[in-house]
Amino acid sequence: LAAINCCNKSEKGYKLFRFPMGDRRTKWVLNVWPGNNWTSTEASRLCEKHFENSQFESHRSDDWKKLKPNAIPTLFDVLNPPEDELSRLRLENEKLLRQLQTHELLVIENQKLRDQINAMEKVRQSFLNDNQIKMLEQGQIFHWPNDSIVKALNSDSPSQFTVINISEIPDIHCLHTVCDEYKTLP
């Protein structure tokens, strides 16, 4: 059924009417849902209670309720919607509001994570040389004790290493660099 707050059905003894075609359909839709962008469908129906008695053909021999060709629905109970409908609409609005808030929070969190990833990538690129980055991306990581790293940093080819203060860092993970002469560190 198309009308707000109308639960009448043919099973309850009410006559239902299809929406007409053309200009009359537009008038019906505007009366049923004023100020809304509602569109009637092939299945949309309106019950007899939304038409004044003057809108029906009178003196029919078959006692059938038939609308006049120019009938327009004018009777609607919009001012007092049933409480269960109001409750349903409130719950639906609250749910949509929660979904919107969750979406906004996820967008903000996603941006924070992207910013963190970008910052970590900049640190990684400033800390490691290209060969070390390649080894890290390939997952070739070795665990070296601090004293081995210090010895490597003090070796003859310091250009292959980045100098950092590791005095307060317990055993850390370090990459070996790809070079012609691979040194085995103690």
Tab-separated table of N, CA and C in Angstrom, residues 57-185:
chain	number	residue	atom	x	y	z
A	57	GLU	N	-18.470	6.423	-8.213
A	57	GLU	CA	-19.688	6.407	-9.032
A	57	GLU	C	-20.845	5.986	-8.131
A	58	SER	N	-21.959	6.686	-8.262
A	58	SER	CA	-23.110	6.330	-7.423
A	58	SER	C	-24.168	5.605	-8.257
A	59	HIS	N	-25.058	4.949	-7.571
A	59	HIS	CA	-26.188	4.253	-8.192
A	59	HIS	C	-25.747	3.162	-9.159
A	60	ARG	N	-24.761	2.398	-8.767
A	60	ARG	CA	-24.345	1.266	-9.607
A	60	ARG	C	-25.268	0.093	-9.297
A	61	SER	N	-25.717	-0.583	-10.314
A	61	SER	CA	-26.630	-1.714	-10.122
A	61	SER	C	-25.923	-2.914	-9.504
A	62	ASP	N	-24.601	-3.008	-9.693
A	62	ASP	CA	-23.864	-4.155	-9.136
A	62	ASP	C	-23.282	-3.862	-7.748
A	63	ASP	N	-23.551	-2.675	-7.189
A	63	ASP	CA	-23.034	-2.248	-5.879
A	63	ASP	C	-21.501	-2.277	-5.792
A	64	TRP	N	-20.850	-2.301	-6.896
A	64	TRP	CA	-19.385	-2.317	-6.942
A	64	TRP	C	-18.872	-0.903	-6.711
A	65	LYS	N	-17.827	-0.757	-5.857
A	65	LYS	CA	-17.246	0.562	-5.630
A	65	LYS	C	-16.282	0.853	-6.762
A	66	LYS	N	-16.637	1.823	-7.580
A	66	LYS	CA	-15.784	2.187	-8.699
A	66	LYS	C	-15.522	3.686	-8.636
A	67	LEU	N	-14.252	4.041	-8.810
A	67	LEU	CA	-13.891	5.456	-8.782
A	67	LEU	C	-14.354	6.151	-10.051
A	68	LYS	N	-14.696	7.419	-9.901
A	68	LYS	CA	-14.999	8.230	-11.073
A	68	LYS	C	-13.698	8.409	-11.863
A	69	PRO	N	-13.789	8.660	-13.155
A	69	PRO	CA	-12.579	8.792	-13.981
A	69	PRO	C	-11.629	9.900	-13.526
A	70	ASN	N	-12.154	10.923	-12.861
A	70	ASN	CA	-11.299	12.033	-12.417
A	70	ASN	C	-11.063	12.023	-10.901
A	71	ALA	N	-11.272	10.905	-10.240
A	71	ALA	CA	-11.146	10.807	-8.777
A	71	ALA	C	-9.703	11.064	-8.329
A	72	ILE	N	-9.603	11.802	-7.226
A	72	ILE	CA	-8.297	12.121	-6.639
A	72	ILE	C	-8.372	11.784	-5.149
A	73	PRO	N	-7.384	11.071	-4.610
A	73	PRO	CA	-7.392	10.762	-3.171
A	73	PRO	C	-7.074	12.017	-2.351
A	74	THR	N	-7.847	12.230	-1.292
A	74	THR	CA	-7.634	13.429	-0.466
A	74	THR	C	-7.629	13.137	1.030
A	75	LEU	N	-7.957	11.939	1.445
A	75	LEU	CA	-8.077	11.635	2.876
A	75	LEU	C	-6.872	10.808	3.347
A	76	PHE	N	-6.052	11.432	4.189
A	76	PHE	CA	-4.848	10.751	4.679
A	76	PHE	C	-4.641	11.056	6.151
A	77	ASP	N	-4.187	10.073	6.897
A	77	ASP	CA	-3.911	10.216	8.327
A	77	ASP	C	-2.403	10.402	8.513
A	78	VAL	N	-1.928	11.605	8.187
A	78	VAL	CA	-0.489	11.841	8.275
A	78	VAL	C	-0.104	12.495	9.595
A	79	LEU	N	-1.060	13.145	10.230
A	79	LEU	CA	-0.721	13.886	11.432
A	79	LEU	C	-0.433	12.984	12.622
A	80	ASN	N	-1.034	11.824	12.667
A	80	ASN	CA	-0.845	10.937	13.805
A	80	ASN	C	-0.339	9.575	13.354
A	81	PRO	N	0.923	9.499	12.990
A	81	PRO	CA	1.441	8.199	12.575
A	81	PRO	C	1.429	7.223	13.744
A	82	PRO	N	1.214	5.954	13.488
A	82	PRO	CA	1.199	4.981	14.578
A	82	PRO	C	2.556	4.917	15.277
A	83	GLU	N	2.504	4.651	16.577
A	83	GLU	CA	3.722	4.659	17.394
A	83	GLU	C	4.744	3.637	16.914
A	84	ASP	N	4.287	2.467	16.470
A	84	ASP	CA	5.249	1.461	16.014
A	84	ASP	C	5.996	1.933	14.763
A	85	GLU	N	5.332	2.693	13.917
A	85	GLU	CA	6.000	3.253	12.728
A	85	GLU	C	7.033	4.296	13.154
A	86	LEU	N	6.661	5.140	14.129
A	86	LEU	CA	7.615	6.130	14.639
A	86	LEU	C	8.824	5.444	15.267
A	87	SER	N	8.577	4.401	16.034
A	87	SER	CA	9.680	3.665	16.662
A	87	SER	C	10.593	3.059	15.610
A	88	ARG	N	9.990	2.483	14.577
A	88	ARG	CA	10.787	1.880	13.508
A	88	ARG	C	11.641	2.944	12.816
A	89	LEU	N	11.043	4.101	12.540
A	89	LEU	CA	11.785	5.179	11.879
A	89	LEU	C	12.906	5.714	12.771
A	90	ARG	N	12.622	5.840	14.083
A	90	ARG	CA	13.672	6.295	15.007
A	90	ARG	C	14.843	5.317	15.024
A	91	LEU	N	14.523	4.020	15.131
A	91	LEU	CA	15.578	3.003	15.140
A	91	LEU	C	16.374	3.023	13.842
A	92	GLU	N	15.677	3.177	12.735
A	92	GLU	CA	16.351	3.221	11.435
A	92	GLU	C	17.267	4.447	11.348
A	93	ASN	N	16.781	5.595	11.834
A	93	ASN	CA	17.601	6.812	11.829
A	93	ASN	C	18.825	6.660	12.722
A	94	GLU	N	18.640	6.079	13.908
A	94	GLU	CA	19.768	5.864	14.814
A	94	GLU	C	20.797	4.931	14.193
A	95	LYS	N	20.318	3.877	13.546
A	95	LYS	CA	21.224	2.924	12.894
A	95	LYS	C	22.022	3.617	11.787
A	96	LEU	N	21.331	4.408	10.965
A	96	LEU	CA	22.016	5.131	9.890
A	96	LEU	C	23.031	6.125	10.447
A	97	LEU	N	22.681	6.789	11.544
A	97	LEU	CA	23.602	7.738	12.170
A	97	LEU	C	24.842	7.019	12.685
A	98	ARG	N	24.652	5.860	13.342
A	98	ARG	CA	25.801	5.083	13.828
A	98	ARG	C	26.680	4.631	12.669
A	99	GLN	N	26.051	4.178	11.575
A	99	GLN	CA	26.826	3.748	10.410
A	99	GLN	C	27.627	4.909	9.832
A	100	LEU	N	27.017	6.081	9.776
A	100	LEU	CA	27.707	7.259	9.251
A	100	LEU	C	28.877	7.639	10.152
A	101	GLN	N	28.656	7.631	11.468
A	101	GLN	CA	29.732	7.955	12.404
A	101	GLN	C	30.855	6.936	12.308
A	102	THR	N	30.507	5.655	12.216
A	102	THR	CA	31.517	4.604	12.082
A	102	THR	C	32.310	4.799	10.803
A	103	HIS	N	31.618	5.106	9.720
A	103	HIS	CA	32.298	5.330	8.439
A	103	HIS	C	33.272	6.503	8.553
A	104	GLU	N	32.818	7.602	9.176
A	104	GLU	CA	33.692	8.770	9.322
A	104	GLU	C	34.911	8.429	10.173
A	105	LEU	N	34.702	7.671	11.261
A	105	LEU	CA	35.830	7.274	12.104
A	105	LEU	C	36.799	6.381	11.341
A	106	LEU	N	36.267	5.475	10.532
A	106	LEU	CA	37.130	4.596	9.741
A	106	LEU	C	37.937	5.387	8.722
A	107	VAL	N	37.330	6.393	8.118
A	107	VAL	CA	38.053	7.231	7.156
A	107	VAL	C	39.192	7.962	7.861
A	108	ILE	N	38.911	8.509	9.040
A	108	ILE	CA	39.947	9.222	9.802
A	108	ILE	C	41.052	8.260	10.210
A	109	GLU	N	40.682	7.090	10.734
A	109	GLU	CA	41.668	6.092	11.154
A	109	GLU	C	42.500	5.619	9.967
A	110	ASN	N	41.857	5.421	8.841
A	110	ASN	CA	42.552	4.994	7.631
A	110	ASN	C	43.597	6.032	7.219
A	111	GLN	N	43.228	7.317	7.291
A	111	GLN	CA	44.178	8.374	6.934
A	111	GLN	C	45.345	8.410	7.920
A	112	LYS	N	45.060	8.222	9.208
A	112	LYS	CA	46.136	8.192	10.209
A	112	LYS	C	47.104	7.052	9.918
A	113	LEU	N	46.561	5.880	9.592
A	113	LEU	CA	47.417	4.733	9.280
A	113	LEU	C	48.245	4.989	8.029
A	114	ARG	N	47.641	5.607	7.010
A	114	ARG	CA	48.405	5.944	5.800
A	114	ARG	C	49.542	6.901	6.123
A	115	ASP	N	49.250	7.900	6.968
A	115	ASP	CA	50.288	8.855	7.365
A	115	ASP	C	51.419	8.153	8.113
A	116	GLN	N	51.065	7.222	9.010
A	116	GLN	CA	52.087	6.474	9.747
A	116	GLN	C	52.932	5.626	8.805
A	117	ILE	N	52.287	4.976	7.856
A	117	ILE	CA	53.021	4.144	6.893
A	117	ILE	C	53.973	5.007	6.075
A	118	ASN	N	53.495	6.163	5.619
A	118	ASN	CA	54.357	7.058	4.842
A	118	ASN	C	55.542	7.538	5.671
A	119	ALA	N	55.294	7.881	6.936
A	119	ALA	CA	56.385	8.329	7.806
A	119	ALA	C	57.390	7.201	8.024
A	120	MET	N	56.899	5.983	8.245
A	120	MET	CA	57.796	4.839	8.452
A	120	MET	C	58.598	4.543	7.187
A	121	GLU	N	57.974	4.706	6.042
A	121	GLU	CA	58.670	4.477	4.773
A	121	GLU	C	59.792	5.497	4.591
A	122	LYS	N	59.528	6.755	4.958
A	122	LYS	CA	60.572	7.786	4.857
A	122	LYS	C	61.732	7.467	5.789
A	123	VAL	N	61.414	7.028	7.003
A	123	VAL	CA	62.474	6.662	7.958
A	123	VAL	C	63.263	5.481	7.421
A	124	ARG	N	62.565	4.495	6.908
A	124	ARG	CA	63.242	3.312	6.374
A	124	ARG	C	64.169	3.700	5.238
A	125	GLN	N	63.711	4.554	4.341
A	125	GLN	CA	64.532	4.950	3.206
A	125	GLN	C	65.726	5.797	3.634
A	126	SER	N	65.580	6.565	4.706
A	126	SER	CA	66.718	7.370	5.160
A	126	SER	C	67.692	6.540	5.991
A	127	PHE	N	67.240	5.428	6.528
A	127	PHE	CA	68.072	4.606	7.395
A	127	PHE	C	68.825	3.529	6.619
A	128	LEU	N	68.230	2.986	5.570
A	128	LEU	CA	68.822	1.871	4.837
A	128	LEU	C	69.209	2.292	3.425
A	129	ASN	N	70.262	1.639	2.898
A	129	ASN	CA	70.601	1.897	1.501
A	129	ASN	C	69.728	1.013	0.610
A	130	ASP	N	69.820	1.213	-0.704
A	130	ASP	CA	68.951	0.496	-1.643
A	130	ASP	C	69.088	-1.015	-1.537
A	131	ASN	N	70.331	-1.508	-1.394
A	131	ASN	CA	70.536	-2.956	-1.287
A	131	ASN	C	69.893	-3.509	-0.014
A	132	GLN	N	69.997	-2.758	1.078
A	132	GLN	CA	69.393	-3.206	2.326
A	132	GLN	C	67.863	-3.238	2.210
A	133	ILE	N	67.322	-2.239	1.554
A	133	ILE	CA	65.873	-2.211	1.353
A	133	ILE	C	65.433	-3.417	0.534
A	134	LYS	N	66.194	-3.714	-0.536
A	134	LYS	CA	65.869	-4.864	-1.380
A	134	LYS	C	65.913	-6.150	-0.557
A	135	MET	N	66.933	-6.302	0.280
A	135	MET	CA	67.056	-7.501	1.112
A	135	MET	C	65.889	-7.590	2.107
A	136	LEU	N	65.519	-6.440	2.671
A	136	LEU	CA	64.406	-6.417	3.618
A	136	LEU	C	63.105	-6.826	2.921
A	137	GLU	N	62.881	-6.300	1.723
A	137	GLU	CA	61.679	-6.646	0.974
A	137	GLU	C	61.652	-8.127	0.609
A	138	GLN	N	62.834	-8.721	0.436
A	138	GLN	CA	62.912	-10.146	0.125
A	138	GLN	C	62.869	-10.998	1.389
A	139	GLY	N	62.877	-10.349	2.541
A	139	GLY	CA	62.783	-11.069	3.801
A	139	GLY	C	64.086	-11.687	4.261
A	140	GLN	N	65.209	-11.207	3.766
A	140	GLN	CA	66.504	-11.760	4.166
A	140	GLN	C	67.050	-10.949	5.340
A	141	ILE	N	66.638	-11.316	6.529
A	141	ILE	CA	67.025	-10.605	7.739
A	141	ILE	C	67.872	-11.535	8.604
A	142	PHE	N	68.932	-10.977	9.156
A	142	PHE	CA	69.782	-11.741	10.066
A	142	PHE	C	69.774	-11.050	11.413
A	143	HIS	N	69.864	-11.829	12.459
A	143	HIS	CA	69.910	-11.284	13.805
A	143	HIS	C	71.372	-11.236	14.244
A	144	TRP	N	71.865	-10.028	14.425
A	144	TRP	CA	73.254	-9.847	14.838
A	144	TRP	C	73.288	-9.210	16.217
A	145	PRO	N	74.168	-9.651	17.065
A	145	PRO	CA	74.320	-8.996	18.370
A	145	PRO	C	74.936	-7.604	18.197
A	146	ASN	N	74.746	-6.758	19.204
A	146	ASN	CA	75.230	-5.372	19.138
A	146	ASN	C	76.725	-5.265	18.861
A	147	ASP	N	77.536	-6.095	19.516
A	147	ASP	CA	78.986	-5.964	19.331
A	147	ASP	C	79.399	-6.263	17.889
A	148	SER	N	78.700	-7.168	17.205
A	148	SER	CA	79.002	-7.448	15.796
A	148	SER	C	78.658	-6.254	14.923
A	149	ILE	N	77.550	-5.603	15.249
A	149	ILE	CA	77.153	-4.429	14.472
A	149	ILE	C	78.162	-3.310	14.664
A	150	VAL	N	78.603	-3.115	15.897
A	150	VAL	CA	79.608	-2.079	16.167
A	150	VAL	C	80.881	-2.371	15.389
A	151	LYS	N	81.345	-3.628	15.368
A	151	LYS	CA	82.544	-3.991	14.608
A	151	LYS	C	82.338	-3.717	13.126
A	152	ALA	N	81.152	-4.043	12.619
A	152	ALA	CA	80.876	-3.816	11.202
A	152	ALA	C	80.878	-2.330	10.886
A	153	LEU	N	80.346	-1.541	11.794
A	153	LEU	CA	80.326	-0.099	11.578
A	153	LEU	C	81.732	0.490	11.595
A	154	ASN	N	82.626	-0.130	12.324
A	154	ASN	CA	84.003	0.351	12.405
A	154	ASN	C	84.891	-0.275	11.331
A	155	SER	N	84.335	-1.050	10.418
A	155	SER	CA	85.138	-1.748	9.404
A	155	SER	C	85.641	-0.785	8.340
A	156	ASP	N	86.442	-1.306	7.355
A	156	ASP	CA	87.048	-0.474	6.319
A	156	ASP	C	86.036	0.074	5.313
A	157	SER	N	84.858	-0.494	5.220
A	157	SER	CA	83.901	0.003	4.215
A	157	SER	C	82.639	0.534	4.886
A	158	PRO	N	82.755	1.669	5.580
A	158	PRO	CA	81.604	2.214	6.301
A	158	PRO	C	80.495	2.717	5.386
A	159	SER	N	80.775	2.874	4.099
A	159	SER	CA	79.746	3.400	3.195
A	159	SER	C	78.577	2.434	3.035
A	160	GLN	N	78.785	1.191	3.411
A	160	GLN	CA	77.707	0.218	3.249
A	160	GLN	C	76.787	0.164	4.467
A	161	PHE	N	77.079	0.956	5.469
A	161	PHE	CA	76.292	0.910	6.694
A	161	PHE	C	75.837	2.309	7.083
A	162	THR	N	74.747	2.361	7.794
A	162	THR	CA	74.266	3.619	8.333
A	162	THR	C	74.632	3.642	9.806
A	163	VAL	N	75.244	4.724	10.255
A	163	VAL	CA	75.687	4.813	11.641
A	163	VAL	C	74.517	5.271	12.502
A	164	ILE	N	74.239	4.505	13.547
A	164	ILE	CA	73.186	4.861	14.492
A	164	ILE	C	73.704	4.631	15.893
A	165	ASN	N	73.082	5.264	16.872
A	165	ASN	CA	73.453	5.052	18.263
A	165	ASN	C	72.709	3.821	18.756
A	166	ILE	N	73.430	2.732	18.953
A	166	ILE	CA	72.786	1.484	19.364
A	166	ILE	C	73.126	1.114	20.799
A	167	SER	N	73.694	2.066	21.535
A	167	SER	CA	74.157	1.737	22.882
A	167	SER	C	73.024	1.308	23.807
A	168	GLU	N	71.825	1.821	23.589
A	168	GLU	CA	70.729	1.466	24.479
A	168	GLU	C	69.775	0.450	23.858
A	169	ILE	N	70.068	-0.025	22.669
A	169	ILE	CA	69.195	-0.990	22.003
A	169	ILE	C	69.718	-2.388	22.276
A	170	PRO	N	68.888	-3.279	22.849
A	170	PRO	CA	69.339	-4.660	23.000
A	170	PRO	C	69.487	-5.265	21.607
A	171	ASP	N	69.838	-6.511	21.517
A	171	ASP	CA	70.066	-7.140	20.215
A	171	ASP	C	69.021	-6.676	19.209
A	172	ILE	N	69.489	-6.201	18.057
A	172	ILE	CA	68.569	-5.715	17.036
A	172	ILE	C	68.729	-6.523	15.772
A	173	HIS	N	67.752	-6.386	14.886
A	173	HIS	CA	67.825	-7.057	13.591
A	173	HIS	C	68.550	-6.143	12.621
A	174	CYS	N	69.415	-6.711	11.836
A	174	CYS	CA	70.171	-5.920	10.881
A	174	CYS	C	70.265	-6.705	9.586
A	175	LEU	N	70.403	-6.007	8.505
A	175	LEU	CA	70.541	-6.644	7.205
A	175	LEU	C	72.010	-6.715	6.832
A	176	HIS	N	72.384	-7.782	6.169
A	176	HIS	CA	73.722	-7.754	5.583
A	176	HIS	C	73.573	-7.125	4.216
A	177	THR	N	74.613	-6.454	3.745
A	177	THR	CA	74.531	-5.803	2.444
A	177	THR	C	75.053	-6.741	1.384
A	178	VAL	N	74.551	-6.519	0.188
A	178	VAL	CA	75.006	-7.335	-0.924
A	178	VAL	C	76.288	-6.690	-1.451
A	179	CYS	N	77.381	-7.419	-1.394
A	179	CYS	CA	78.645	-6.910	-1.915
A	179	CYS	C	79.473	-8.093	-2.397
A	180	ASP	N	80.533	-7.782	-3.107
A	180	ASP	CA	81.367	-8.862	-3.645
A	180	ASP	C	82.023	-9.652	-2.525
A	181	GLU	N	82.470	-8.939	-1.524
A	181	GLU	CA	83.140	-9.625	-0.417
A	181	GLU	C	82.191	-9.644	0.773
A	182	TYR	N	81.667	-10.792	1.089
A	182	TYR	CA	80.778	-10.930	2.233
A	182	TYR	C	81.628	-11.254	3.439
A	183	LYS	N	81.551	-10.414	4.477
A	183	LYS	CA	82.337	-10.638	5.686
A	183	LYS	C	81.498	-11.417	6.682
A	184	THR	N	82.061	-12.412	7.269
A	184	THR	CA	81.392	-13.137	8.332
A	184	THR	C	81.747	-12.448	9.629
A	185	LEU	N	80.738	-11.916	10.286
A	185	LEU	CA	80.991	-11.196	11.527
A	185	LEU	C	80.905	-12.157	12.697
